[in-house]
CSV table of C-alpha atoms in Angstrom, one decimal:
chain,number,residue,atom,x,y,z
I,175,MET,CA,4.0,14.9,22.7
I,176,ALA,CA,3.9,16.5,19.2
I,177,PRO,CA,5.8,19.8,18.9
I,178,GLU,CA,3.8,23.0,18.9
I,179,SER,CA,2.8,24.2,15.4
I,180,ASN,CA,1.1,27.4,16.4
I,181,HIS,CA,3.3,30.4,17.0
I,182,LEU,CA,1.3,32.6,19.3
I,183,ILE,CA,-1.5,32.3,21.9
I,184,VAL,CA,-3.6,35.1,23.2
I,185,GLU,CA,-3.2,35.1,27.0
I,186,LYS,CA,-5.3,38.1,27.8
I,187,GLY,CA,-7.8,40.3,25.8
I,188,PRO,CA,-11.0,39.9,23.8
I,189,ASP,CA,-9.6,36.9,21.9
I,190,SER,CA,-8.2,35.1,25.0
I,191,GLY,CA,-7.3,31.5,24.3
I,192,ARG,CA,-7.0,31.9,20.5
I,193,LYS,CA,-3.9,30.2,18.9
I,194,ILE,CA,-2.3,31.8,15.9
I,195,LEU,CA,-0.2,30.2,13.2
I,196,ILE,CA,2.1,32.5,11.2
I,197,PRO,CA,2.4,31.5,7.6
I,198,ALA,CA,5.8,31.3,5.9
I,199,GLY,CA,5.1,34.6,4.1
I,200,GLY,CA,4.5,36.4,7.4
I,201,ALA,CA,1.3,38.1,8.6
I,202,ARG,CA,0.1,41.6,9.6
I,203,ALA,CA,-2.0,42.0,12.8
I,204,GLY,CA,-4.4,44.6,14.0
I,205,ARG,CA,-8.1,45.4,14.5
I,206,SER,CA,-8.8,46.2,10.8
I,207,SER,CA,-10.4,43.5,8.7
I,208,ASN,CA,-7.7,44.1,6.1
I,209,ASN,CA,-5.1,42.3,8.3
I,210,ASP,CA,-4.0,38.7,8.0
I,211,ILE,CA,-4.6,38.4,11.7
I,212,VAL,CA,-7.7,40.3,12.9
I,213,LEU,CA,-7.9,40.8,16.7
I,214,ASN,CA,-11.1,42.2,18.2
I,215,ASP,CA,-9.4,44.7,20.5
I,216,PRO,CA,-10.6,48.4,20.2
I,217,ALA,CA,-7.4,49.5,22.0
I,218,MET,CA,-5.2,48.2,19.1
I,219,SER,CA,-4.3,50.2,16.0
I,220,ARG,CA,-5.9,49.3,12.7
I,221,PHE,CA,-2.5,48.0,11.5
I,222,HIS,CA,-0.6,47.4,14.7
I,223,CYS,CA,2.2,44.9,14.2
I,224,ARG,CA,3.6,42.4,11.6
I,225,PHE,CA,5.2,39.0,12.0
I,226,PHE,CA,7.7,37.6,9.6
I,227,PHE,CA,10.5,35.1,9.3
I,228,LYS,CA,14.2,35.7,8.6
I,229,PRO,CA,16.2,32.9,7.0
I,230,GLY,CA,18.1,31.2,9.8
I,231,ALA,CA,16.8,33.7,12.4
I,232,GLY,CA,13.3,32.4,13.1
I,233,LEU,CA,10.3,34.5,13.9
I,234,TRP,CA,10.5,38.3,14.1
I,235,ALA,CA,8.0,41.1,15.0
I,236,GLU,CA,7.9,44.7,14.0
I,237,ASP,CA,5.7,47.5,15.2
I,238,LEU,CA,3.9,49.4,12.3
I,239,GLY,CA,3.8,52.8,13.9
I,240,SER,CA,0.9,51.9,16.2
I,241,ALA,CA,-0.5,54.6,18.5
I,242,ASN,CA,-0.1,52.6,21.7
I,243,GLN,CA,3.2,50.9,20.5
I,244,THR,CA,3.9,47.2,20.8
I,245,LEU,CA,5.7,46.1,23.9
I,246,LEU,CA,8.0,43.1,23.9
I,247,ASN,CA,8.5,41.9,27.4
I,248,ASP,CA,7.5,45.3,28.7
I,249,HIS,CA,9.9,47.2,26.4
I,250,PRO,CA,8.9,49.2,23.3
I,251,LEU,CA,9.4,47.2,20.1
I,252,SER,CA,10.7,48.5,16.8
I,253,ALA,CA,11.8,45.2,15.1
I,254,SER,CA,13.2,42.2,17.0
I,255,ALA,CA,13.7,38.5,16.9
I,256,LEU,CA,11.3,36.5,19.1
I,257,GLN,CA,12.0,33.7,21.5
I,258,VAL,CA,9.7,31.1,22.9
I,259,GLY,CA,8.1,32.5,26.1
I,260,ASP,CA,8.3,36.1,25.0
I,261,ARG,CA,5.2,38.2,25.6
I,262,LEU,CA,3.9,40.9,23.3
I,263,LEU,CA,1.4,43.5,24.4
I,264,MET,CA,-0.7,45.2,21.7
I,265,GLY,CA,-3.5,47.4,23.0
I,266,ASP,CA,-5.2,45.2,25.7
I,267,THR,CA,-4.1,42.0,24.0
I,268,LEU,CA,-1.3,40.0,25.5
I,269,LEU,CA,0.3,37.4,23.3
I,270,GLN,CA,2.8,34.7,24.3
I,271,VAL,CA,5.2,33.2,21.8
I,272,LEU,CA,4.9,29.4,21.6
I,273,ASN,CA,7.1,28.6,18.6
I,274,VAL,CA,9.5,30.5,16.4
I,275,GLU,CA,10.2,28.0,13.6
I,276,GLU,CA,9.2,28.8,10.1
I,277,PRO,CA,6.5,26.4,8.9
I,278,MET,CA,7.2,24.1,6.0
I,279,PRO,CA,5.0,24.7,2.9
I,280,ASP,CA,2.7,21.8,2.2
I,281,LEU,CA,3.5,21.4,-1.5
I,282,PHE,CA,1.1,18.5,-2.2
I,283,SER,CA,-1.8,19.2,0.1
I,284,ALA,CA,-3.9,20.7,-2.7
I,285,ALA,CA,-3.4,17.6,-4.9
I,286,ALA,CA,-4.3,14.9,-2.3
I,287,PRO,CA,-4.9,11.5,-4.0
I,288,PRO,CA,-8.3,9.9,-3.8
I,289,SER,CA,-8.9,7.1,-1.4
I,290,GLY,CA,-8.7,3.6,-2.8
I,291,SER,CA,-6.6,2.4,-5.7
I,292,ILE,CA,-7.8,2.5,-9.3
I,293,ALA,CA,-5.8,0.9,-12.1
I,294,PHE,CA,-6.3,1.6,-15.8
I,295,ARG,CA,-5.5,-0.8,-18.6
I,296,ARG,CA,-3.0,0.3,-21.2
I,297,ARG,CA,-3.9,-0.2,-24.8
I,298,GLY,CA,-0.8,-2.4,-25.3
I,299,GLY,CA,-1.5,-4.4,-22.1
I,300,GLY,CA,-0.4,-3.9,-18.6
I,301,GLU,CA,-1.7,-1.5,-16.0
I,302,ARG,CA,-1.2,2.1,-15.5
I,303,PRO,CA,0.0,3.0,-12.0
I,304,ALA,CA,-2.8,3.7,-9.5
I,305,GLY,CA,-3.6,7.3,-8.5
I,306,ARG,CA,-1.3,7.4,-5.5
I,307,GLN,CA,1.5,5.7,-7.4
I,308,ARG,CA,1.2,8.3,-10.2
I,309,LEU,CA,1.2,11.1,-7.7
I,310,ALA,CA,4.4,9.7,-6.1
I,311,LEU,CA,6.0,9.5,-9.5
I,312,TRP,CA,5.1,13.0,-10.3
I,313,GLY,CA,6.2,14.2,-6.9
I,314,GLY,CA,9.6,12.4,-7.3
I,315,GLY,CA,10.0,14.0,-10.7
I,316,LEU,CA,9.3,17.5,-9.4
I,317,LEU,CA,11.7,17.0,-6.5
I,318,LEU,CA,14.4,16.0,-9.0
I,319,VAL,CA,13.8,19.1,-11.1
I,320,ALA,CA,13.8,21.3,-8.0
I,321,ALA,CA,17.1,19.8,-6.9
I,322,GLY,CA,18.6,20.5,-10.3
I,323,LEU,CA,17.5,24.1,-10.3
I,324,ILE,CA,19.0,24.6,-6.8
I,325,VAL,CA,22.3,23.2,-8.0
I,326,VAL,CA,22.3,25.3,-11.2
I,327,SER,CA,21.4,28.5,-9.2
I,328,GLY,CA,24.1,27.8,-6.8
I,329,ILE,CA,26.6,27.6,-9.6
I,330,PHE,CA,25.5,30.8,-11.4
I,331,ARG,CA,24.4,32.8,-8.4
I,332,SER,CA,26.1,36.2,-8.3
I,333,ALA,CA,28.3,37.2,-5.4
I,334,PRO,CA,26.8,39.2,-2.6
I,335,LEU,CA,26.7,43.0,-3.2
I,336,SER,CA,29.2,43.7,-0.5
I,337,GLU,CA,31.7,41.4,-2.2
I,338,THR,CA,31.2,42.7,-5.7
I,339,PRO,CA,34.2,44.9,-6.7
I,340,VAL,CA,33.4,48.5,-7.7
I,341,THR,CA,35.2,49.8,-10.8
I,342,ASN,CA,34.9,52.9,-13.0
I,343,HIS,CA,32.6,50.8,-15.2
I,344,THR,CA,30.1,49.8,-12.4
I,345,ARG,CA,26.7,51.1,-13.2
I,346,LEU,CA,25.2,53.5,-10.6
I,347,GLU,CA,21.8,55.1,-11.0
I,348,ILE,CA,19.8,56.8,-8.3
I,349,ALA,CA,16.2,58.1,-8.2
I,350,TYR,CA,15.4,59.8,-4.9
I,351,GLU,CA,12.4,61.9,-3.8
I,352,LYS,CA,11.6,63.5,-0.5
I,353,VAL,CA,8.3,65.2,0.2
I,354,GLN,CA,7.3,67.0,3.5
I,355,ALA,CA,3.8,68.2,3.4
I,356,ASN,CA,1.2,69.5,5.8
I,357,SER,CA,-1.7,72.0,5.8
I,358,ASN,CA,0.7,74.9,5.6
I,359,ASN,CA,3.4,73.9,3.1
I,360,ILE,CA,4.7,71.4,0.6
I,361,PHE,CA,8.4,70.8,0.3
I,362,ARG,CA,9.7,68.5,-2.4
I,363,TYR,CA,13.3,67.5,-3.1
I,364,GLN,CA,14.1,65.3,-6.1
I,365,MET,CA,17.5,63.9,-7.2
I,366,ARG,CA,18.3,61.9,-10.3
I,367,LEU,CA,21.6,60.3,-11.2
I,368,SER,CA,21.6,58.5,-14.6
I,369,ASP,CA,24.2,58.0,-17.3
I,370,ASN,CA,26.7,59.7,-15.1
I,371,GLU,CA,24.6,62.9,-15.1
I,372,LEU,CA,23.2,64.5,-11.9
I,373,SER,CA,20.2,66.7,-11.5
I,374,ILE,CA,18.3,68.1,-8.5
I,375,GLN,CA,14.9,69.7,-8.4
I,376,ILE,CA,13.5,71.6,-5.4
I,377,ASP,CA,10.1,73.1,-4.8
I,378,ASP,CA,9.1,74.9,-1.6
I,379,LEU,CA,5.7,76.6,-1.8
I,380,GLN,CA,5.9,78.5,1.4
I,381,THR,CA,9.2,80.3,0.7
I,382,ARG,CA,8.7,80.1,-3.1
I,383,ARG,CA,12.1,78.5,-3.6
I,384,HIS,CA,12.4,76.6,-6.8
I,385,VAL,CA,15.3,74.9,-8.5
I,386,LEU,CA,14.5,73.4,-11.9
I,387,GLY,CA,15.7,69.9,-12.5
I,388,ASN,CA,16.5,70.3,-16.2
I,389,GLN,CA,20.1,71.4,-15.5
I,390,ARG,CA,22.4,68.4,-15.5
I,391,LYS,CA,26.0,68.1,-14.4
I,392,ARG,CA,28.4,65.4,-15.6
I,393,VAL,CA,29.9,63.6,-12.7
I,394,GLU,CA,33.5,62.3,-12.9
I,395,ALA,CA,33.9,58.5,-13.0
I,396,GLU,CA,36.2,58.5,-9.9
I,397,LEU,CA,33.5,60.3,-7.8
I,398,LEU,CA,30.8,57.9,-8.9
I,399,GLN,CA,33.1,55.0,-8.0
I,400,SER,CA,33.7,56.5,-4.6
I,401,LEU,CA,29.9,56.9,-4.1
I,402,ALA,CA,29.2,53.4,-5.2
I,403,ALA,CA,31.7,52.0,-2.8
I,404,ALA,CA,30.1,53.9,0.0
I,405,LEU,CA,26.6,52.8,-0.8
I,406,ARG,CA,27.6,49.2,-1.1
I,407,HIS,CA,28.1,49.0,2.7
I,408,THR,CA,25.2,51.0,4.0
I,409,GLY,CA,22.8,48.0,4.3
I,410,PHE,CA,20.3,49.6,1.9
I,411,TYR,CA,19.8,46.3,0.0
I,412,GLU,CA,18.7,44.5,3.1
I,413,LEU,CA,15.9,46.9,3.8
I,414,LYS,CA,12.2,46.1,3.2
I,415,GLU,CA,10.5,47.7,0.3
I,416,GLU,CA,7.9,49.6,2.4
I,417,TYR,CA,7.7,51.2,5.8
I,418,LEU,CA,4.3,52.7,6.4
I,419,GLY,CA,3.0,54.8,9.4
I,420,LEU,CA,-0.5,55.8,10.3
I,421,ALA,CA,-0.3,59.6,10.6
I,422,SER,CA,-3.1,61.3,8.6
I,423,ASP,CA,-2.4,65.0,9.0
I,424,VAL,CA,1.1,65.0,7.4
I,425,TRP,CA,2.8,63.5,4.4
I,426,ASP,CA,6.4,62.7,5.1
I,427,LEU,CA,7.7,60.6,2.2
I,428,TRP,CA,11.1,59.2,1.3
I,429,ASP,CA,11.3,57.2,-2.0
I,430,LEU,CA,14.7,55.9,-3.0
I,431,THR,CA,15.7,53.6,-5.8
I,432,ILE,CA,19.4,52.6,-6.3
I,433,THR,CA,20.8,50.5,-9.1
I,434,LEU,CA,24.3,49.3,-8.4
I,435,GLY,CA,25.8,47.0,-11.0
I,436,GLN,CA,23.0,44.5,-11.9
I,437,GLN,CA,21.1,44.9,-8.6
I,438,THR,CA,18.2,47.4,-8.2
I,439,HIS,CA,16.4,48.0,-4.9
I,440,ARG,CA,13.6,50.5,-4.1
I,441,VAL,CA,12.6,51.5,-0.5
I,442,LYS,CA,9.6,53.7,0.3
I,443,ILE,CA,9.0,55.2,3.7
I,444,LEU,CA,5.8,57.1,4.5
I,445,ASN,CA,4.9,58.8,7.8
I,446,THR,CA,7.2,56.7,10.0
I,447,LEU,CA,10.7,56.8,11.3
I,448,GLU,CA,13.4,55.8,8.8
I,449,PRO,CA,15.5,52.8,9.6
I,450,GLU,CA,19.2,53.5,10.4
I,451,ALA,CA,20.5,51.9,7.2
I,452,PHE,CA,18.2,54.1,5.2
I,453,ARG,CA,19.2,57.2,7.1
I,454,ILE,CA,22.9,56.6,6.4
I,455,THR,CA,22.2,55.9,2.7
I,456,ARG,CA,20.0,59.0,2.3
I,457,GLU,CA,22.4,61.3,4.0
I,458,THR,CA,25.3,60.0,1.8
I,459,ILE,CA,23.3,60.6,-1.3
I,460,GLU,CA,22.0,64.1,-0.2
I,461,GLU,CA,25.5,65.2,0.7
I,462,PHE,CA,26.9,64.0,-2.6
I,463,GLY,CA,24.3,65.8,-4.6
I,464,GLN,CA,24.5,69.0,-2.7
I,465,ASN,CA,28.3,69.1,-2.8
I,466,GLU,CA,28.3,68.5,-6.6
I,467,LEU,CA,25.7,71.1,-7.4
I,468,GLY,CA,26.2,73.5,-4.5
I,469,LEU,CA,22.7,73.3,-3.2
I,470,ALA,CA,23.2,72.4,0.4
I,471,ALA,CA,21.0,75.2,1.8
I,472,LEU,CA,18.2,74.7,-0.7
I,473,ALA,CA,17.9,71.0,0.3
I,474,LEU,CA,16.8,71.9,3.8
I,475,ALA,CA,13.3,72.9,5.0
I,476,PRO,CA,12.9,76.6,6.1
I,477,GLU,CA,12.8,75.7,9.8
I,478,LYS,CA,16.1,73.9,9.6
I,479,LEU,CA,17.7,76.8,7.7
I,480,LEU,CA,16.6,79.3,10.4
I,481,ASN,CA,18.0,77.1,13.1
I,482,LEU,CA,21.3,76.8,11.2
I,483,ALA,CA,21.4,80.6,10.7
I,484,ARG,CA,20.8,81.3,14.4
I,485,ASP,CA,23.6,78.9,15.3
I,486,ALA,CA,26.0,80.5,12.8
I,487,VAL,CA,25.2,84.0,14.1
I,488,LEU,CA,25.8,83.0,17.7
I,489,LEU,CA,29.1,81.2,16.7
I,490,GLY,CA,30.2,84.2,14.7
I,491,ARG,CA,29.5,86.7,17.6
I,492,ASN,CA,31.2,84.4,20.1
I,493,LEU,CA,34.3,84.0,17.9
I,494,TYR,CA,34.4,87.8,17.2
I,495,ASP,CA,34.3,88.5,20.9
I,496,GLN,CA,37.4,86.3,21.2
I,497,ARG,CA,39.3,87.7,18.3
I,498,ASN,CA,42.0,89.2,20.5
I,499,ILE,CA,42.7,85.7,21.9
I,500,LYS,CA,43.4,83.8,18.8
I,501,HIS,CA,44.1,85.2,15.3
I,502,GLU,CA,42.4,82.3,13.6
I,503,ASP,CA,39.1,83.1,15.5
I,504,LEU,CA,38.6,86.2,13.4
I,505,ALA,CA,38.6,84.3,10.2
I,506,MET,CA,36.3,81.7,11.6
I,507,ALA,CA,33.9,84.4,12.9
I,508,ILE,CA,33.8,86.1,9.4
I,509,ARG,CA,33.1,82.7,7.8
I,510,ALA,CA,30.3,81.9,10.2
I,511,LEU,CA,28.6,85.3,9.8
I,512,ARG,CA,28.8,85.0,6.0
I,513,GLU,CA,27.1,81.6,6.3
I,514,ALA,CA,24.3,83.1,8.3
C-alpha cells in the first residue's frame, strides 16, 4: 500500500471527504477566496488557520486570530506541531491529520521529456543524445552544481546568532514603532537606535503629550554591548515576519526591526497577541530606551498611567500609616507619593 501523500481530510462539514495536500511552502485556510485552501464553511473566519512545515519538525498549524478559534483535539490552538490522527475543528469543519511529512518538490515535472526517442545527426557524424538522455545529462549536471553549492555554503555559512560573540564593535541598530489607535485616540511610540545614537518620539492625541524625536543621545559602547547580548537570546530572529489579526475597529501595531552584526530581522504584529519571544524583546528595548532618556511614564498609554498612579497612592498611604512601625517605610511612602 502506497504511503499517504495528502496531509488532511475533511471528516465533517460542507467539504466532507475532501483531501488536502499542503505544499512545501505552507498554506492558509479559511472561507475567503484569497486563501490557498478555500473551505465552504460560513462558520469559519475569512482567514482562519495556516499550515506550515518546520525543518525536522514536520507539519505545524497556527490559528490566525479567528473568531471561533481553532481547536486541536478539543483544545484551543495557538501554534503547535501536528501528529497523524490529530483532529482540527475550524468552524463546523473537522479535519483529520493523515500525514505530517513535508512533500518533496518535483524539480523536473515541468520539463517532462516527450514520449519516444528522437536522435539528431551531428554535423561531424554521430548522433546527439535522445531527448530523455539529454534531460538526464542536464539533470545530472544540475545536481552536481547544487551539491557543490551546498558544500560551499556549509563551509562559509556564518555561525548561529546565539553563538556569535558580542563585542564593543558589534553593530546594533533598532527601528521600533508602536501604534494604539481607536475611534477615540491615537497613541504612537517610535524609537530609533542608529550609529550609537538613541531617539524616541511620542505622540498622544488625547492627552496632547508630544516628545519630538529630533533629540538624540549618544549611548556608551558598554551599554550597547549589554543590550546586544540580551537581544541575542530572546528568540526574536526565530519569529515570523508577520502576525496579523482580524479586528477592524482598532489598530494595534508593533513593528520592530533589529540589526545585530550582519543579521537583520523585521517582525510586524497587527491586531493580534504578540508571541512570547516578541514580548520579551519589546520590553527589553522599551526599558532600555526609557531608562536612557528618562521617558518611562510617557511611553505608557493614559489608562496605564492612571492605574499606576492609583497603585502608587494606595501604596504610599499604606506605608505612611505604618510609618511608626518601620523607619524605612516613611521614605518608601514619600517616594511612592511622589511617583503618583
